[in-house]
XYZ file of C-alpha atoms in Angstrom:
643
model
C -27.034 3.041 -12.315
C -29.609 2.057 -9.752
C -32.663 -0.146 -10.149
C -36.236 0.928 -10.884
C -37.120 1.133 -7.196
C -34.338 3.667 -6.723
C -35.566 5.707 -9.680
C -39.094 5.803 -8.309
C -37.780 7.335 -5.093
C -35.226 9.728 -6.567
C -36.908 10.938 -9.751
C -39.675 13.075 -8.154
C -37.039 14.758 -5.997
C -34.806 15.380 -8.983
C -37.583 16.817 -11.104
C -38.213 19.444 -8.475
C -34.636 20.630 -8.947
C -34.043 20.313 -12.684
C -37.114 21.838 -14.357
C -36.733 25.419 -15.488
C -39.745 27.516 -16.449
C -39.040 30.162 -19.070
C -41.336 32.657 -20.777
C -41.284 32.225 -24.564
C -43.458 33.904 -27.131
C -46.078 31.757 -28.881
C -46.239 30.813 -32.549
C -49.050 30.426 -35.016
C -48.176 26.981 -36.428
C -47.682 23.615 -34.733
C -44.260 22.956 -36.209
C -40.714 23.305 -35.019
C -39.911 26.987 -35.126
C -36.797 28.594 -33.646
C -37.333 32.232 -32.787
C -35.170 34.889 -31.203
C -36.702 34.526 -27.731
C -35.818 30.836 -27.553
C -32.250 31.404 -28.675
C -31.899 34.333 -26.274
C -33.108 32.148 -23.403
C -30.644 29.400 -24.291
C -27.864 31.958 -24.571
C -28.735 33.388 -21.137
C -28.751 29.884 -19.678
C -25.294 29.161 -21.104
C -23.952 32.403 -19.633
C -25.433 31.556 -16.259
C -23.967 28.065 -16.166
C -20.643 29.374 -17.382
C -18.658 26.138 -17.700
C -19.977 24.471 -20.906
C -17.682 25.258 -23.838
C -19.190 22.905 -26.400
C -22.843 22.767 -27.419
C -24.117 19.659 -29.173
C -27.606 20.062 -30.603
C -29.812 17.115 -31.645
C -32.273 19.072 -33.823
C -32.950 16.893 -36.854
C -36.219 18.649 -37.657
C -34.693 22.136 -37.884
C -33.948 23.629 -41.267
C -30.665 25.259 -42.148
C -31.979 28.738 -41.509
C -33.131 27.881 -37.998
C -29.788 26.240 -37.254
C -28.017 29.337 -38.514
C -30.105 31.606 -36.300
C -29.499 29.363 -33.287
C -25.771 29.163 -33.921
C -25.338 32.875 -34.681
C -27.145 34.212 -31.652
C -26.488 31.336 -29.222
C -22.768 31.276 -29.756
C -22.505 34.924 -28.729
C -19.502 35.806 -30.786
C -17.746 32.432 -30.708
C -17.649 31.715 -26.966
C -19.019 28.198 -27.498
C -18.197 25.478 -29.978
C -21.460 24.550 -31.737
C -22.109 21.085 -33.195
C -25.333 19.990 -34.919
C -25.883 16.210 -34.926
C -28.677 14.279 -36.599
C -28.953 10.845 -34.952
C -30.303 8.089 -37.182
C -32.924 6.016 -35.437
C -31.831 2.897 -37.308
C -28.345 3.215 -35.826
C -29.313 3.991 -32.249
C -28.991 0.371 -31.121
C -25.577 0.063 -32.729
C -23.404 1.250 -29.844
C -20.207 1.777 -31.805
C -21.961 3.689 -34.605
C -24.036 5.571 -32.075
C -20.972 6.824 -30.273
C -19.351 7.913 -33.490
C -22.246 10.093 -34.587
C -23.465 11.379 -31.231
C -21.699 11.629 -27.876
C -18.152 10.484 -27.340
C -17.035 9.804 -23.771
C -13.981 12.054 -23.689
C -12.174 14.064 -21.056
C -14.105 17.199 -22.022
C -17.551 15.718 -21.457
C -18.054 17.873 -18.355
C -17.839 20.928 -20.643
C -20.454 19.662 -23.077
C -23.999 21.028 -23.121
C -26.465 18.811 -25.024
C -29.601 20.393 -26.504
C -32.451 18.071 -27.546
C -35.659 19.207 -29.251
C -38.376 16.754 -28.212
C -40.532 17.631 -31.185
C -37.990 16.057 -33.539
C -38.373 12.428 -34.511
C -36.208 10.019 -32.504
C -35.496 12.444 -29.643
C -37.177 10.333 -26.983
C -35.446 7.284 -28.399
C -32.159 9.174 -28.146
C -32.750 9.901 -24.460
C -33.564 6.259 -23.826
C -30.307 5.185 -25.471
C -28.198 7.824 -23.707
C -27.910 5.606 -20.654
C -25.469 6.760 -18.002
C -24.672 9.936 -19.926
C -27.854 11.356 -18.424
C -26.365 11.377 -14.941
C -22.620 11.661 -15.467
C -20.700 14.613 -16.880
C -22.998 15.970 -19.574
C -25.483 18.777 -19.058
C -28.783 18.407 -20.909
C -31.377 20.922 -22.096
C -34.724 19.566 -23.296
C -36.814 21.972 -25.334
C -40.006 21.722 -27.320
C -40.210 24.200 -30.187
C -43.881 23.466 -30.975
C -46.141 26.465 -30.466
C -48.965 24.456 -28.854
C -46.731 22.797 -26.277
C -48.288 24.799 -23.427
C -51.531 22.837 -23.372
C -50.842 19.257 -24.464
C -47.183 19.156 -23.491
C -46.830 20.489 -19.955
C -44.781 19.305 -17.009
C -46.701 16.013 -16.820
C -45.605 15.126 -20.326
C -41.935 15.658 -19.482
C -42.290 13.702 -16.258
C -43.685 10.847 -18.297
C -40.824 11.083 -20.789
C -38.185 11.087 -18.033
C -39.896 8.530 -15.792
C -38.052 5.481 -17.128
C -34.760 7.258 -17.746
C -31.774 7.147 -15.343
C -32.297 10.729 -14.208
C -30.693 10.448 -10.777
C -29.217 12.607 -8.099
C -26.190 13.739 -10.134
C -28.123 14.627 -13.287
C -27.977 18.125 -14.755
C -31.122 18.156 -16.915
C -32.821 21.460 -17.725
C -36.286 21.514 -19.278
C -37.431 24.642 -21.147
C -41.205 25.102 -21.132
C -43.636 27.726 -22.274
C -45.040 29.736 -19.403
C -47.713 27.745 -17.605
C -49.402 27.966 -14.242
C -48.287 24.494 -13.136
C -44.613 25.193 -13.885
C -41.949 25.275 -11.205
C -39.417 28.077 -11.436
C -35.731 27.644 -10.616
C -34.318 29.739 -13.445
C -36.253 32.930 -14.110
C -36.089 34.810 -17.413
C -36.522 38.544 -16.772
C -38.053 41.048 -19.265
C -34.598 42.460 -20.065
C -33.389 39.045 -21.251
C -31.281 38.212 -18.207
C -31.431 34.921 -16.354
C -31.811 34.868 -12.583
C -30.567 31.758 -10.776
C -32.980 30.877 -7.986
C -31.004 27.769 -6.947
C -29.371 27.760 -3.489
C -26.046 26.514 -4.880
C -24.587 26.061 -8.339
C -22.692 22.929 -7.278
C -25.009 20.006 -7.910
C -23.525 17.669 -5.314
C -23.797 20.341 -2.614
C -27.288 21.450 -3.570
C -28.630 17.886 -3.571
C -26.822 16.418 -0.574
C -30.137 16.076 1.283
C -31.574 12.726 0.178
C -34.705 13.163 2.310
C -34.447 9.804 4.066
C -33.728 7.691 1.002
C -32.082 4.408 2.006
C -28.650 3.617 0.607
C -27.509 0.019 0.302
C -24.138 -0.723 1.903
C -22.161 -3.959 1.784
C -19.701 -4.786 4.566
C -17.275 -7.663 5.085
C -17.760 -9.731 8.253
C -15.241 -12.508 8.892
C -16.399 -13.279 12.453
C -20.138 -13.629 13.282
C -19.567 -12.021 16.705
C -18.653 -8.768 14.985
C -22.346 -7.991 14.468
C -22.735 -7.720 18.268
C -19.816 -5.303 18.700
C -19.963 -2.875 15.779
C -20.193 0.246 17.958
C -19.181 -0.749 21.514
C -15.398 -0.836 20.844
C -15.047 -4.385 22.152
C -12.855 -7.009 20.485
C -11.189 -4.226 18.537
C -8.765 -6.647 16.902
C -11.581 -8.529 15.101
C -12.876 -7.023 11.832
C -11.395 -3.682 12.828
C -11.552 -2.136 9.379
C -15.254 -2.937 9.120
C -16.038 -1.531 12.567
C -14.274 1.757 11.801
C -16.061 2.247 8.516
C -19.438 1.077 9.810
C -19.382 4.063 12.163
C -18.108 6.392 9.427
C -20.813 5.168 7.035
C -23.486 5.975 9.614
C -22.038 9.466 10.027
C -22.006 9.811 6.245
C -25.686 8.822 6.051
C -26.506 11.467 8.661
C -24.652 14.083 6.611
C -26.701 13.105 3.545
C -29.975 12.813 5.502
C -30.276 9.241 4.300
C -30.760 5.807 5.789
C -28.551 2.748 5.321
C -29.473 -0.883 4.740
C -26.473 -3.149 5.356
C -25.757 -6.489 3.751
C -23.093 -8.935 4.961
C -20.471 -10.782 2.928
C -17.467 -12.839 4.001
C -14.907 -11.550 1.510
C -13.921 -8.286 -0.142
C -14.323 -9.795 -3.579
C -12.061 -11.327 -6.178
C -12.428 -12.144 -9.826
C -13.296 -15.764 -10.643
C -11.625 -16.674 -13.923
C -13.871 -19.731 -14.287
C -17.234 -17.970 -14.004
C -16.048 -14.540 -15.151
C -17.786 -12.913 -12.153
C -16.756 -11.004 -9.064
C -17.716 -12.320 -5.643
C -17.958 -10.748 -2.202
C -18.443 -7.032 -1.657
C -17.178 -6.104 -5.130
C -19.681 -8.541 -6.605
C -22.523 -6.732 -4.838
C -21.296 -3.380 -6.128
C -20.873 -4.681 -9.674
C -24.258 -6.422 -9.763
C -26.164 -3.433 -8.314
C -26.890 -5.136 -4.999
C -25.163 -2.351 -3.053
C -24.459 1.360 -3.486
C -21.612 1.663 -0.955
C -18.723 -0.588 -0.012
C -18.698 -0.111 3.756
C -15.469 -2.108 4.217
C -12.559 -0.345 2.479
C -10.335 -2.392 0.229
C -6.926 -2.156 -1.374
C -6.343 -0.301 -4.628
C -5.503 -2.790 -7.389
C -5.433 -2.394 -11.160
C -7.963 -5.132 -11.870
C -10.582 -3.442 -9.653
C -10.302 0.025 -11.197
C -12.490 -0.977 -14.138
C -15.412 -2.187 -11.991
C -15.596 0.070 -8.910
C -14.892 3.664 -7.903
C -12.268 4.488 -5.240
C -13.164 7.644 -3.300
C -11.072 8.272 -0.192
C -8.705 6.597 2.244
C -10.683 6.286 5.470
C -8.513 3.811 7.394
C -4.853 4.372 8.179
C -3.707 0.803 8.458
C -1.464 -1.585 6.590
C -0.499 -5.206 6.882
C 3.198 -5.875 7.511
C 5.601 -8.465 8.802
C 6.154 -7.744 12.500
C 9.107 -9.322 14.306
C 11.436 -8.699 17.205
C 14.890 -7.626 16.109
C 17.169 -10.660 16.411
C 20.424 -10.460 18.308
C 23.321 -9.015 16.399
C 25.059 -12.386 16.378
C 22.253 -13.816 14.198
C 23.072 -11.496 11.319
C 26.747 -10.573 11.805
C 30.002 -11.974 13.144
C 30.299 -10.031 16.412
C 33.995 -10.962 16.748
C 34.959 -8.656 13.877
C 32.600 -5.800 14.752
C 34.308 -4.209 17.825
C 36.908 -2.386 15.735
C 36.660 -0.467 12.528
C 38.580 -1.748 9.530
C 41.199 0.961 10.003
C 41.658 -0.002 13.639
C 42.159 -3.634 12.654
C 44.793 -2.531 10.139
C 46.525 -0.479 12.815
C 46.527 -3.441 15.232
C 48.053 -5.688 12.576
C 50.612 -2.998 11.765
C 51.564 -2.699 15.469
C 52.027 -6.465 15.773
C 54.117 -6.719 12.608
C 56.249 -3.654 13.344
C 56.862 -4.842 16.913
C 57.785 -8.278 15.609
C 60.250 -6.836 13.084
C 61.765 -4.434 15.620
C 62.130 -7.213 18.185
C 63.617 -9.546 15.595
C 66.239 -6.931 14.599
C 67.087 -6.290 18.236
C 67.513 -10.023 18.923
C 69.663 -10.439 15.826
C 71.970 -7.602 16.930
C 71.995 -8.991 20.473
C 73.042 -12.498 19.436
C 75.655 -11.208 16.989
C 77.331 -9.191 19.734
C 77.247 -12.181 22.065
C 78.707 -14.457 19.403
C 81.521 -11.969 18.736
C 82.371 -11.716 22.428
C 81.947 -15.406 23.161
C 82.771 -17.355 20.056
C 80.646 -20.440 19.664
C 78.272 -19.407 22.460
C 75.186 -21.557 22.715
C 72.515 -20.762 25.340
C 71.769 -23.572 27.746
C 68.544 -21.953 29.007
C 65.654 -22.835 26.701
C 63.675 -19.812 27.978
C 66.093 -17.440 26.314
C 64.624 -16.100 23.100
C 66.738 -16.404 19.975
C 66.656 -14.411 16.745
C 64.059 -16.623 15.120
C 61.160 -15.307 13.032
C 58.791 -18.117 14.001
C 59.422 -17.629 17.727
C 59.019 -13.874 17.404
C 55.669 -14.065 15.591
C 54.397 -16.721 17.989
C 55.288 -14.565 21.005
C 53.488 -11.533 19.498
C 50.424 -13.620 18.720
C 50.377 -14.841 22.321
C 50.663 -11.259 23.520
C 47.702 -10.267 21.340
C 45.612 -13.007 22.964
C 46.948 -12.135 26.450
C 48.528 -15.584 26.770
C 52.143 -14.515 27.357
C 55.190 -16.324 25.973
C 57.379 -19.246 27.079
C 60.600 -17.508 25.936
C 61.908 -14.016 26.736
C 64.751 -11.956 25.346
C 67.839 -11.460 27.548
C 68.817 -7.900 26.629
C 67.294 -4.777 28.181
C 66.289 -3.229 24.852
C 64.479 -6.348 23.624
C 62.686 -6.740 26.964
C 61.606 -3.078 26.788
C 60.062 -3.664 23.360
C 58.325 -6.768 24.683
C 56.903 -4.923 27.727
C 55.594 -2.035 25.613
C 54.013 -4.448 23.131
C 52.285 -6.394 25.946
C 50.991 -3.153 27.499
C 49.556 -1.823 24.235
C 47.942 -5.133 23.365
C 46.489 -5.374 26.879
C 44.501 -2.160 26.356
C 43.369 -3.371 22.940
C 42.279 -6.686 24.439
C 40.321 -4.949 27.223
C 38.509 -2.722 24.688
C 37.811 -5.659 22.422
C 36.362 -7.780 25.256
C 34.131 -4.961 26.494
C 32.818 -4.382 22.988
C 32.075 -8.078 22.539
C 29.969 -8.146 25.724
C 27.999 -5.090 24.573
C 27.480 -6.469 21.059
C 26.182 -9.781 22.375
C 23.377 -7.841 24.102
C 22.600 -5.615 21.105
C 19.732 -6.130 18.613
C 20.412 -6.272 14.912
C 19.213 -3.571 12.522
C 20.460 -5.307 9.414
C 17.014 -6.607 8.344
C 15.500 -3.558 6.648
C 14.054 -4.815 3.365
C 12.024 -7.742 2.143
C 15.173 -9.154 0.536
C 16.949 -9.053 3.909
C 13.994 -10.775 5.504
C 14.033 -13.516 2.890
C 17.778 -14.086 3.380
C 17.510 -14.172 7.176
C 17.182 -17.242 9.353
C 13.823 -16.127 10.766
C 10.775 -18.354 10.540
C 7.568 -16.977 9.041
C 3.839 -16.933 9.693
C 0.810 -15.164 8.190
C -2.473 -14.174 9.825
C -5.100 -16.450 8.336
C -7.428 -13.978 6.600
C -9.104 -13.978 3.208
C -7.047 -11.153 1.724
C -3.749 -12.531 3.061
C -4.357 -15.889 1.421
C -5.291 -14.167 -1.836
C -2.303 -11.817 -2.046
C 0.295 -14.352 -0.906
C -0.876 -17.098 -3.248
C -1.126 -14.701 -6.230
C 2.234 -12.954 -5.735
C 4.188 -12.528 -8.982
C 7.051 -10.217 -7.971
C 10.205 -12.412 -7.680
C 11.102 -11.635 -4.054
C 7.536 -11.953 -2.772
C 6.915 -15.106 -4.751
C 10.141 -16.632 -3.440
C 9.196 -15.710 0.113
C 5.857 -17.470 -0.256
C 7.340 -20.523 -1.954
C 10.281 -20.903 0.433
C 8.939 -19.670 3.758
C 5.134 -19.779 3.756
C 4.002 -22.667 1.581
C 4.832 -26.103 2.927
C 4.072 -28.895 0.431
C 4.424 -31.698 2.977
C 2.689 -30.192 5.957
C 0.452 -27.372 7.181
C 1.256 -23.992 5.714
C 2.280 -20.952 7.720
C -1.218 -19.392 7.854
C -2.340 -19.375 11.479
C -4.428 -17.621 14.103
C -3.701 -14.156 15.460
C -2.888 -15.085 19.078
C -0.641 -17.958 18.057
C 1.380 -15.812 15.672
C 1.773 -12.941 18.157
C 2.931 -15.371 20.852
C 5.622 -16.754 18.553
C 6.893 -13.221 17.901
C 7.465 -12.919 21.657
C 9.945 -15.809 21.668
C 11.959 -14.219 18.869
C 13.327 -15.268 15.490
C 9.796 -15.219 14.038
C 8.143 -12.802 11.583
C 4.348 -12.665 11.509
C 2.356 -10.896 8.762
C -0.635 -9.148 10.307
C -2.567 -5.893 10.169
C -0.599 -3.385 12.224
C -3.306 -2.079 14.522
C -4.670 -5.564 15.148
C -1.272 -7.047 15.933
C -0.171 -4.189 18.185
C -3.392 -4.427 20.155
C -2.620 -8.008 21.182
C 1.055 -7.172 21.751
C 0.173 -4.282 24.072
C -2.056 -6.518 26.164
C 0.098 -9.652 26.377
C 3.779 -8.633 26.232
C 6.008 -7.578 29.124
C 7.458 -4.088 28.887
C 10.930 -5.279 27.883
C 9.386 -7.557 25.238
C 7.869 -4.558 23.464
C 11.346 -3.271 22.592
C 13.045 -3.931 19.313
C 9.858 -4.483 17.293
C 10.418 -4.067 13.553
C 8.040 -4.102 10.612
C 8.509 -4.667 6.893
C 5.752 -4.229 4.309
C 4.949 -7.163 2.050
C 1.826 -6.035 0.182
C 2.541 -3.527 -2.575
C -0.506 -1.396 -1.748
C -1.336 1.883 -0.072
C -3.948 2.458 2.630
C -7.353 0.925 1.802
C -9.961 3.007 -0.007
C -13.686 3.486 0.492
C -15.445 2.236 -2.660
C -18.800 2.658 -4.400
C -20.397 1.500 -7.634
C -18.722 2.377 -10.904
C -20.271 5.580 -12.339
C -22.481 5.941 -9.292
C -24.781 8.945 -9.191
C -23.876 9.364 -5.488
C -20.147 9.653 -6.181
C -19.602 13.371 -5.597
C -21.882 13.614 -2.565
C -20.313 10.595 -0.876
C -16.812 11.853 -1.673
C -17.552 15.287 -0.201
C -19.105 13.651 2.861
C -16.031 11.473 3.451
C -13.721 14.464 3.081
C -15.837 16.401 5.570
C -15.535 13.537 8.080
C -11.780 13.713 7.666
C -11.585 17.508 7.908
C -13.643 17.603 11.105
C -11.522 14.924 12.805
C -14.239 12.284 13.029
C -12.280 9.872 10.867
C -9.139 10.342 12.992
C -11.116 9.831 16.190
C -12.599 6.508 15.114
C -9.279 5.234 13.800
C -7.538 6.219 17.029
C -10.170 4.462 19.162
C -10.150 1.207 17.223
C -6.558 0.945 15.992
C -3.673 0.495 18.448
C -0.416 2.311 17.789
C 2.975 0.659 18.023
C 3.778 0.228 21.742
C 6.634 2.293 23.095
C 9.738 0.695 24.594
C 10.032 1.528 28.303
C 12.057 -1.401 29.687
C 14.725 -2.197 27.127
C 17.675 -2.323 29.523
C 16.096 -4.176 32.404
C 16.470 -7.755 31.211
C 19.709 -9.635 30.682
C 20.010 -11.471 27.403
C 21.734 -14.857 27.869
C 24.495 -15.921 25.530
C 23.610 -18.849 23.311
C 25.644 -21.125 21.090
C 24.789 -18.962 18.071
C 26.522 -15.995 19.701
C 29.854 -17.838 19.912
C 29.455 -19.669 16.633
C 32.522 -18.031 14.989
C 34.680 -19.018 17.982
C 33.383 -22.581 17.817
C 34.208 -22.707 14.123
C 37.759 -21.493 14.858
C 38.176 -24.278 17.407
C 36.829 -26.869 14.987
C 38.974 -25.616 12.105
C 42.022 -25.384 14.350
C 41.472 -28.888 15.640
C 41.072 -30.149 12.097
C 44.221 -28.376 10.899
C 46.213 -29.619 13.887
C 45.065 -33.166 13.272
C 45.892 -32.783 9.586
C 49.390 -31.466 10.307
C 49.943 -34.207 12.875
C 49.002 -36.946 10.436
C 51.100 -35.328 7.704
C 54.110 -35.141 9.998
C 53.645 -38.755 11.101
C 53.416 -39.882 7.513
C 56.433 -37.784 6.528
C 58.658 -39.069 9.329
C 57.548 -42.634 8.729
C 58.466 -42.324 5.067
C 61.750 -40.628 5.983
C 62.566 -43.345 8.550
C 61.822 -46.006 5.941
C 64.227 -44.393 3.462
C 66.954 -44.164 6.102
C 66.559 -47.850 6.902
C 66.805 -48.728 3.203
C 70.032 -46.718 2.892
C 71.495 -48.392 5.973
C 70.671 -51.823 4.613
C 72.160 -50.890 1.251
C 75.459 -49.753 2.758
C 75.658 -52.791 4.980
């Protein structure tokens, strides 16, 4: 509800559109008297409006007969639910009791038609206590059943009654007067009892969209003082972008409503202070009636729903973690990726089957030789014997393309060896080629916030008011852990930093920076090389949808502003301004032109194999030395004992 200065500007305009002049027959006494003509006029008005299904009448001064006449004729055969209420003046100030006996704020309030007879005691007091119900969903009909109301109670009297009431631009208040020369006709009662609607449109928000130059108060968030010099020239688009977009849209909206706009500046969107119990920033201005419009859209959160109204999403932007996809070796072991699991099983099966077949062939070979030459013992150490260890070692060397120091002597065994070496050569060539390709490939394994938390990337956050608020107040386990483990640094500066610094660190890789998409991509498009724009990934941290345009809670401008914003969207104006101020994700046009050098991380598994192998070899060597030393000591003891 606006202040008194707003009422002084809006009320005269509203009265020109809500007063209905109806011809009613006169009466001979100056008391409340309900006759057929009055009820017929009310019935015609209800038929014309069409939507009200429930009629609540505050007619304390009517007798039972008059109520019966009104209900019988006005209900027109049961089309409306009639309710007679007698408000007690002593209970008007008691809000809870007042709601119980008068108007409940329910989901059917837009179908309720309230009839008030001003000649009854307490009626004006009732209107004063109605508050925001006068300009929200209810429709009101003010009548005066006194016969002498033409002379002493004309339009001026009703203007005086309504002057201090919140009768604003969304109000649906009808006033039924006796025929007078100074009356203004918008609903005409014809001699045959029909009602003619002289209004240009039945939809209130459409009919009253012309505010005749009335100034609306808009609050906008400015985080950089230089923004005030570049609100409409499309310079420094990455600074206060959301405010610049909606500043232009708000001006278009004011033009649509034939209104002016007075802007106020704040430095924050507004958050609830648990110490003071107040809202600050732009929300604070909306809550405390210092602004009608929130010209800088804000995120939809549950704690804000109770204090402001969300109307429409005017800005297609979100804040996300942006990072360059790390090399595949940072997230996976590239040495096991070239082949599928089934291929690895087939390779192992080939090696084992070849080893077994070769071992059988050697065993048969040496048995035949031993039969022909009893006690034969080969003098050439390069001749392969039927030994399982030698066979497996030769096959392992063949797999690694290292050859073997021993060879079989028979033709069949050598044929098996040649075929095994040939097959493993092709496998080795395919494996090596795949390794080279994988070392140059980016990883796509980081797809969720959990993956990002588990990765070895470093983190940064654009230092803005809303980022600090949402990161420090995160309660969801993964997001809280990300802030505690990656962002907050108890013994040094935290990860909140400037825009240019964070974008530059993304360029060098292994760094995720949380920033508004359009803002971040604008700097990336201007500073990155073409090949550096490839492999950009984004993961959403904030659990919110696109920001909403907001106004005061229960604002009388709600429907008009909402329709105006939807019209801006339908006509493409909203898309145009977003496209001019927000930069899209840059396309990759040079992804294969730059060679990616191999680092120590890429060969980390191989290094670990060398280290483990060296450790095992040293362990076996020491064990063997210890074993033979102990064995030699026992032999010496036995020799001494026998001597």
